[in-house]
Tab-separated table of C-alpha atoms in Angstrom:
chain	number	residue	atom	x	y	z
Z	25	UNK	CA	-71.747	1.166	-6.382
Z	26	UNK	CA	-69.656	4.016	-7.924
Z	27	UNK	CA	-70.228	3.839	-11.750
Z	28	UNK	CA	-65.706	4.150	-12.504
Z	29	UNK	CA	-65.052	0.955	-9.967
Z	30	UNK	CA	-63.377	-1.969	-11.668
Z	31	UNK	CA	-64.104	-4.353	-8.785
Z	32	UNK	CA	-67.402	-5.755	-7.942
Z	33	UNK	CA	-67.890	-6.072	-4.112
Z	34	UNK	CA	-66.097	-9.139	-2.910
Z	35	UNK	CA	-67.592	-12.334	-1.356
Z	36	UNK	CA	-66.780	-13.142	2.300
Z	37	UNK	CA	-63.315	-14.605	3.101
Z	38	UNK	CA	-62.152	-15.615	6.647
Z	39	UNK	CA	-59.402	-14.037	8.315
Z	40	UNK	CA	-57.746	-16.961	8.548
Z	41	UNK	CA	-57.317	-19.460	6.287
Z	42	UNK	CA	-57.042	-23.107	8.494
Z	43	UNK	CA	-58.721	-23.699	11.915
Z	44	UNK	CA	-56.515	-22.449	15.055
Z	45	UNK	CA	-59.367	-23.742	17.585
Z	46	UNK	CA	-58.834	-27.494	18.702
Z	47	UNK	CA	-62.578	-28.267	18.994
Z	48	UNK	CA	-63.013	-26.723	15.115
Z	49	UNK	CA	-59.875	-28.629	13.898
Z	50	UNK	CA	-61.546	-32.031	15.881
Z	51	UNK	CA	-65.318	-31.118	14.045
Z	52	UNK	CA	-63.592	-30.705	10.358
Z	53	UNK	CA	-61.672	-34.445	11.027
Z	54	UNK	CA	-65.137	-35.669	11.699
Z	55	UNK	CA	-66.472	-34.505	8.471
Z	56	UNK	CA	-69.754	-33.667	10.378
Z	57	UNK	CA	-68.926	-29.927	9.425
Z	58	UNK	CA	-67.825	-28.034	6.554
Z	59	UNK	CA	-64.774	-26.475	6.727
Z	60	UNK	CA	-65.941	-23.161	5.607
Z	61	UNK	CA	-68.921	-23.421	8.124
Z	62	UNK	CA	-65.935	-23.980	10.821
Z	63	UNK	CA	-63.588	-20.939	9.508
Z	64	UNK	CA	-67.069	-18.651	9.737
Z	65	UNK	CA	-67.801	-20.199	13.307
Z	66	UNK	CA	-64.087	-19.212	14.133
Z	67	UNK	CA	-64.455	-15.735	12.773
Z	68	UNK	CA	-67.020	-15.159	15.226
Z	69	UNK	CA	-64.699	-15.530	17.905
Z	70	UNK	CA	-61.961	-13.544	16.515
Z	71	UNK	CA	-64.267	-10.480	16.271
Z	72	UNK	CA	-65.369	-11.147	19.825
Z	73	UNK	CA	-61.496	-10.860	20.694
Z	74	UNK	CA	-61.107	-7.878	19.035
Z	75	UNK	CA	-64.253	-6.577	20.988
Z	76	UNK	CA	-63.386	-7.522	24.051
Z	77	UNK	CA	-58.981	-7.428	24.091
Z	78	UNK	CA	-59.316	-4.810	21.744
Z	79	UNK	CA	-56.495	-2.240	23.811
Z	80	UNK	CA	-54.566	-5.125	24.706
Z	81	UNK	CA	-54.296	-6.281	21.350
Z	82	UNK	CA	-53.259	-3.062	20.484
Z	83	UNK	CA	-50.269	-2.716	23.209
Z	84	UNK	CA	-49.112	-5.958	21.880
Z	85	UNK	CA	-49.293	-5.156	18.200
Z	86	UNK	CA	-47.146	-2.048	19.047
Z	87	UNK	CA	-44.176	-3.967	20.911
Z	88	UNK	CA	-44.672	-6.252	17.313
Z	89	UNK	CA	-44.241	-2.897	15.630
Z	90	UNK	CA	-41.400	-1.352	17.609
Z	91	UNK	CA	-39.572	-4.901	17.310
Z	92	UNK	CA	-38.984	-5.113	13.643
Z	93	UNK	CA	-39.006	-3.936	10.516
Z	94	UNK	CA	-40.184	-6.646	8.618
Z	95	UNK	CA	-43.081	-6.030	7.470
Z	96	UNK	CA	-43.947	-9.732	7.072
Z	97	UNK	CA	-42.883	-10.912	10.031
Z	98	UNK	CA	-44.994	-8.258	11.734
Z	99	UNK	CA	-47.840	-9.506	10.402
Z	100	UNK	CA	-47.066	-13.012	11.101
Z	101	UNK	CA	-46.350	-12.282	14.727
Z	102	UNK	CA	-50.020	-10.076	15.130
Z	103	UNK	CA	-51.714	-13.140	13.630
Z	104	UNK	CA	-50.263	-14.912	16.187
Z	105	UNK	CA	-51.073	-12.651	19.177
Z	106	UNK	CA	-54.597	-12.759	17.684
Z	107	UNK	CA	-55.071	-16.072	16.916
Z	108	UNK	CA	-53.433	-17.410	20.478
Z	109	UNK	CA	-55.930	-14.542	22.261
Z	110	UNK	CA	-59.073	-16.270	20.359
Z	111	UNK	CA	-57.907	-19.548	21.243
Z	112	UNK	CA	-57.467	-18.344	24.902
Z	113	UNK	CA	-61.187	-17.176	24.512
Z	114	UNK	CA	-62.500	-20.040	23.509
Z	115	UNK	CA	-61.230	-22.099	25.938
Z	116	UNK	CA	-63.124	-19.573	28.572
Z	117	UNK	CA	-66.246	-19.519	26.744
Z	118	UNK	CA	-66.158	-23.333	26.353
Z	119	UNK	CA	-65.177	-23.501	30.528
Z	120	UNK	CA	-68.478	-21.155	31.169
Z	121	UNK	CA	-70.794	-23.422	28.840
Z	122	UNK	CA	-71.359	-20.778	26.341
Z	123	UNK	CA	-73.853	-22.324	23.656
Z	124	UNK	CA	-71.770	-21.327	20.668
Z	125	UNK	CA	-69.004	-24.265	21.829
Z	126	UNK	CA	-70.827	-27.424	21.583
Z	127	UNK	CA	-71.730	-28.952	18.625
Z	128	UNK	CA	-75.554	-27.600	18.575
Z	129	UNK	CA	-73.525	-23.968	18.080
Z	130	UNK	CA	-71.541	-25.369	15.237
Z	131	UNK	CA	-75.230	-26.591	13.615
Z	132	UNK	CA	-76.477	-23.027	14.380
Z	133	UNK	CA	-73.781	-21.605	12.687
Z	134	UNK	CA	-74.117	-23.585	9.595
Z	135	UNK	CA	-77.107	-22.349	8.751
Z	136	UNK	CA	-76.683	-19.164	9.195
Z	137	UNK	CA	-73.332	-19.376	7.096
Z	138	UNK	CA	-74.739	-21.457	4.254
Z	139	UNK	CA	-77.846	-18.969	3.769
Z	140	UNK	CA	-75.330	-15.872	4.165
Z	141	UNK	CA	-72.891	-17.171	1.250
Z	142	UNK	CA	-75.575	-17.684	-1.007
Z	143	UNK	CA	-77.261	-14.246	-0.626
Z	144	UNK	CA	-73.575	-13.238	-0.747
Z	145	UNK	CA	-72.964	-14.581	-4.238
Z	146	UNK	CA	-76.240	-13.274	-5.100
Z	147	UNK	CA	-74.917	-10.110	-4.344
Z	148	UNK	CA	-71.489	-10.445	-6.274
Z	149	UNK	CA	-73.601	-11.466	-9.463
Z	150	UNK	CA	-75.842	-8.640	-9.106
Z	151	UNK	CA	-72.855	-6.075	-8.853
Z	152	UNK	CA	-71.463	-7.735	-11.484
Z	153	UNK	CA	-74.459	-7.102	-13.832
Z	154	UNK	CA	-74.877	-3.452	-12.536
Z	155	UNK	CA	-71.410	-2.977	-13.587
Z	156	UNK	CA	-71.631	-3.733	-16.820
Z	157	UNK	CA	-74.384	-1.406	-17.418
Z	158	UNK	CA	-72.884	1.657	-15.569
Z	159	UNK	CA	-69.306	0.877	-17.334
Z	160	UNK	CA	-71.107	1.875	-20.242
Z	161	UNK	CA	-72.416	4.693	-19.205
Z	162	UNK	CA	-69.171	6.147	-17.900
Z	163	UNK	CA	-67.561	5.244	-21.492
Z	164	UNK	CA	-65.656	2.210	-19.592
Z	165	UNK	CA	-64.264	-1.065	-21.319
Z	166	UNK	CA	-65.187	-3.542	-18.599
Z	167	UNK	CA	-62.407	-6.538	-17.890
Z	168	UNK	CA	-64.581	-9.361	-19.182
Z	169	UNK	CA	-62.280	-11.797	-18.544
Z	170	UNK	CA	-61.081	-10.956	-15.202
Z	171	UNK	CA	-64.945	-11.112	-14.102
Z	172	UNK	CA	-65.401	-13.659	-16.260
Z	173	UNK	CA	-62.777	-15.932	-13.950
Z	174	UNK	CA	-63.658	-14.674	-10.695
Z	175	UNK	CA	-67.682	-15.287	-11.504
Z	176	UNK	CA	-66.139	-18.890	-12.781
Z	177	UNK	CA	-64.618	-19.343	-9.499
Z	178	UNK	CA	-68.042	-18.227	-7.418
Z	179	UNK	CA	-70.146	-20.779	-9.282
Z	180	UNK	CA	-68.072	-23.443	-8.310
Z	181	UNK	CA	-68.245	-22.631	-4.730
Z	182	UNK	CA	-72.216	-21.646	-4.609
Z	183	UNK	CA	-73.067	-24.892	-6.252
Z	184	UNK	CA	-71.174	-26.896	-3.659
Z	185	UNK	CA	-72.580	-24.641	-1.492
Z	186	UNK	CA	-76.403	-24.891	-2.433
Z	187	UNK	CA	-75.324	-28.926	-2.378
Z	188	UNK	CA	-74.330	-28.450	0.976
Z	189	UNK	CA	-77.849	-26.961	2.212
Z	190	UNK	CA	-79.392	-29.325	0.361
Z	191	UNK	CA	-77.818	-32.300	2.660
Z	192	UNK	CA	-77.714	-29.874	6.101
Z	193	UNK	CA	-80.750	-28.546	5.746
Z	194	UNK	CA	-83.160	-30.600	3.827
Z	195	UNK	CA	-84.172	-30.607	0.068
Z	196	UNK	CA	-86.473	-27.782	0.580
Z	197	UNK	CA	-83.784	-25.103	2.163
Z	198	UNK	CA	-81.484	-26.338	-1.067
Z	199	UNK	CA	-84.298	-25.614	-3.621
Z	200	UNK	CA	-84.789	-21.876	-1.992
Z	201	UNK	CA	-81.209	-21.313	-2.352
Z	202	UNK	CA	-81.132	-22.440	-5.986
Z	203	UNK	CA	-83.801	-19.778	-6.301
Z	204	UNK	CA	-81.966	-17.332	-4.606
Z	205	UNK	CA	-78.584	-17.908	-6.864
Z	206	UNK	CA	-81.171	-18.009	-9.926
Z	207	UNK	CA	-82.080	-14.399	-9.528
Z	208	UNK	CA	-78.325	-13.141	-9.519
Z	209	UNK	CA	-77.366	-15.272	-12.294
Z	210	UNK	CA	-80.110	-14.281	-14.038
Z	211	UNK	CA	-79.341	-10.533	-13.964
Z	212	UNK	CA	-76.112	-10.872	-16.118
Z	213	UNK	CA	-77.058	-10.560	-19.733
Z	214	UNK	CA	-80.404	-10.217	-18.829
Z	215	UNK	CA	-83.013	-8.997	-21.722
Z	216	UNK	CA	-84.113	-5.935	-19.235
Z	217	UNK	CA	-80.455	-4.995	-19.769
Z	218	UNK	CA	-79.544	-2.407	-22.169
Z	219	UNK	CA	-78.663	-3.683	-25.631
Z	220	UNK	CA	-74.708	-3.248	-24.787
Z	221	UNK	CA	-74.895	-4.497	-21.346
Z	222	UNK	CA	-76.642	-7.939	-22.451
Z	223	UNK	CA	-74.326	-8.130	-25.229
Z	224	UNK	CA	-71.328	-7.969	-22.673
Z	225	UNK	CA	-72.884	-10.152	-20.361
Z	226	UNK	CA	-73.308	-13.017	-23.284
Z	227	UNK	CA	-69.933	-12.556	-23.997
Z	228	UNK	CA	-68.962	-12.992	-20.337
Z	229	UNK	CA	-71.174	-16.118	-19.942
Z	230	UNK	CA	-69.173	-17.573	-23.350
Z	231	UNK	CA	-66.121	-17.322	-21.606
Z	232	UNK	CA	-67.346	-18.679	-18.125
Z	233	UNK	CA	-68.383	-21.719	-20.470
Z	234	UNK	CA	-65.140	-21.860	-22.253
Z	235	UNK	CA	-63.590	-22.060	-18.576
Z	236	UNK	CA	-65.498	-24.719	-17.633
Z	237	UNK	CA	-65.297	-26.699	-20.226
Z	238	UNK	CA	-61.127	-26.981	-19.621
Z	239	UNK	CA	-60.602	-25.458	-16.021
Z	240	UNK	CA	-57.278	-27.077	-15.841
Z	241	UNK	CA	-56.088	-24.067	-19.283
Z	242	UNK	CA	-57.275	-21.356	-16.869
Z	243	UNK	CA	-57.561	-22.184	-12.906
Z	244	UNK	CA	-54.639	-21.873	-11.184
Z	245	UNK	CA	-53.251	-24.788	-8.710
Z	246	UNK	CA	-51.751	-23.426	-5.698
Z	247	UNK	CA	-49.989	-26.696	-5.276
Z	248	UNK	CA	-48.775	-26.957	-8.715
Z	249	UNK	CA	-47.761	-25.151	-12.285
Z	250	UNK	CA	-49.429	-22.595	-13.928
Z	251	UNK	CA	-50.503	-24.067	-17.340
Z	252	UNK	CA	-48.704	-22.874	-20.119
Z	253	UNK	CA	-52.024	-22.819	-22.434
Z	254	UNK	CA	-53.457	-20.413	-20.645
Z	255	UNK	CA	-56.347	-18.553	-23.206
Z	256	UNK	CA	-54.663	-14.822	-23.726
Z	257	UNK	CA	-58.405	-13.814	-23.136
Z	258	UNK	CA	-58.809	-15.330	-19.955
Z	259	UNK	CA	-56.671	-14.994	-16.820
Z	260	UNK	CA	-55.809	-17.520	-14.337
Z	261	UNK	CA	-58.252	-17.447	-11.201
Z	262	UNK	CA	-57.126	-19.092	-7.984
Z	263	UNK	CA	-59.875	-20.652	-5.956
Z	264	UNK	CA	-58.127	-19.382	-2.677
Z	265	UNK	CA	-57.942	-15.935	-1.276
Z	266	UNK	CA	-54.444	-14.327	-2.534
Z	267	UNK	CA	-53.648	-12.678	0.538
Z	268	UNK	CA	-55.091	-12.291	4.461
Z	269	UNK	CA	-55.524	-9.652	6.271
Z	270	UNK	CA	-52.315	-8.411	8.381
Z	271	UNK	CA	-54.785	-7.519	11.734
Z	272	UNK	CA	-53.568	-4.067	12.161
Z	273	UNK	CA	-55.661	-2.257	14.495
């Protein structure tokens, strides 16, 4: 990680952010699957397209291009020609009996998602410690409460997630990725930490707890108002991605 960066590496989001596929949209309303297991399962597809109508995906995306202007509605129209080429893929795959389209490939894929998010908020945490310490060593203020929201916002989804593993994969699978989440929170304001750097990441952990004790002061509804007693120390962290990517080739 480069000592001066302000951002610790961010946690997997989906390219898209609802289910295109009919068969994923039909396993979410059956609550078998979680949604985020579905939106990974999709990905997988998506990149597949890309792989495989890679230079026709291009041709299209430069008629898109050459059409308009708009940067928006360029973007809008390439998610389209994307997302209508995975669904077209799908439907092949599915026609062919490929193993990934029934619902033992949507049980595959969960575990291999619910592991991968955990080791990926593992991650986050343990960039976010390492950041602390080099911040100081490059002279660097660090934004305590910018991380201090966005490592608010990555609890809340690893504990649903560990609870998730726990009732997909058995007690034992849930209790390994506890251990695994232990070790990254752990590492922030840890006592083999510099002096500095542990009393940062105390500080940080105050203001995670002074999030969760009134989330509603300092998480942001995308349906609904920003609070107007927002804490001038922390900012507002929305649970969602802000933006997707626009699929340019």
């Amino acid at each position: 990680m480069d000592t001066d960066r302000k951002v610790p590496t961010p946690v997997y989001q989906p390219y898209l952010g609802s289910l295109a596929i009919p068969d994923l949209q039909d396993a979410q309303r059956s609550g078998a699957f979680d949604l985020g297991v579905l939106l990974f399962l999709q990905d997988g597809y998506m990149q597949r397209t890309l792989a495989e109508q890679g230079e026709p995906l291009r041709e299209a995306f430069a008629q898109i291009d050459a059409g308009s202007e708009d940067l928006d509605e360029r973007a809008a129209a390439k998610r389209e020609a994307l997302t209508r080429a995975m669904c077209e893929l799908y439907v092949r795959l599915k026609e062919e009996g490929d193993e990934t389209t029934g619902v033992r490939g949507y049980a595959g894929a969960a575990g291999v998602y619910l592991n991968g998010a955990i080791v990926d908020y593992r991650t986050y945490l343990l960039d976010v410690a390492a950041h602390l310490e080099q911040s100081i060593q490059v002279e660097s203020t660090p934004d305590l409460a910018w991380l201090a929201g966005h490592t608010y916002a990555l609890l809340a989804r690893a504990s649903t997630t560990v609870d998730t593993i726990e009732g997909a994969l058995g007690a034992d699978a849930g209790a390994r990725a506890g251990e695994v989440l232990s070790t990254g929170i752990g590492a922030i304001g840890s006592p083999g930490q510099n002096s500095v750097a542990l009393a940062l990441g105390v500080r940080m952990w105050r203001m995670i707890e002074q999030i969760d004790a009134a989330p509603q002061n300092h998480v942001v509804n995308r349906e609904g108002d920003v609070s107007a007693e927002l804490d001038a120390e922390i900012d507002p962290w929305d649970f969602e991605p802000a933006s997707r990517a626009d699929f340019d080739l």
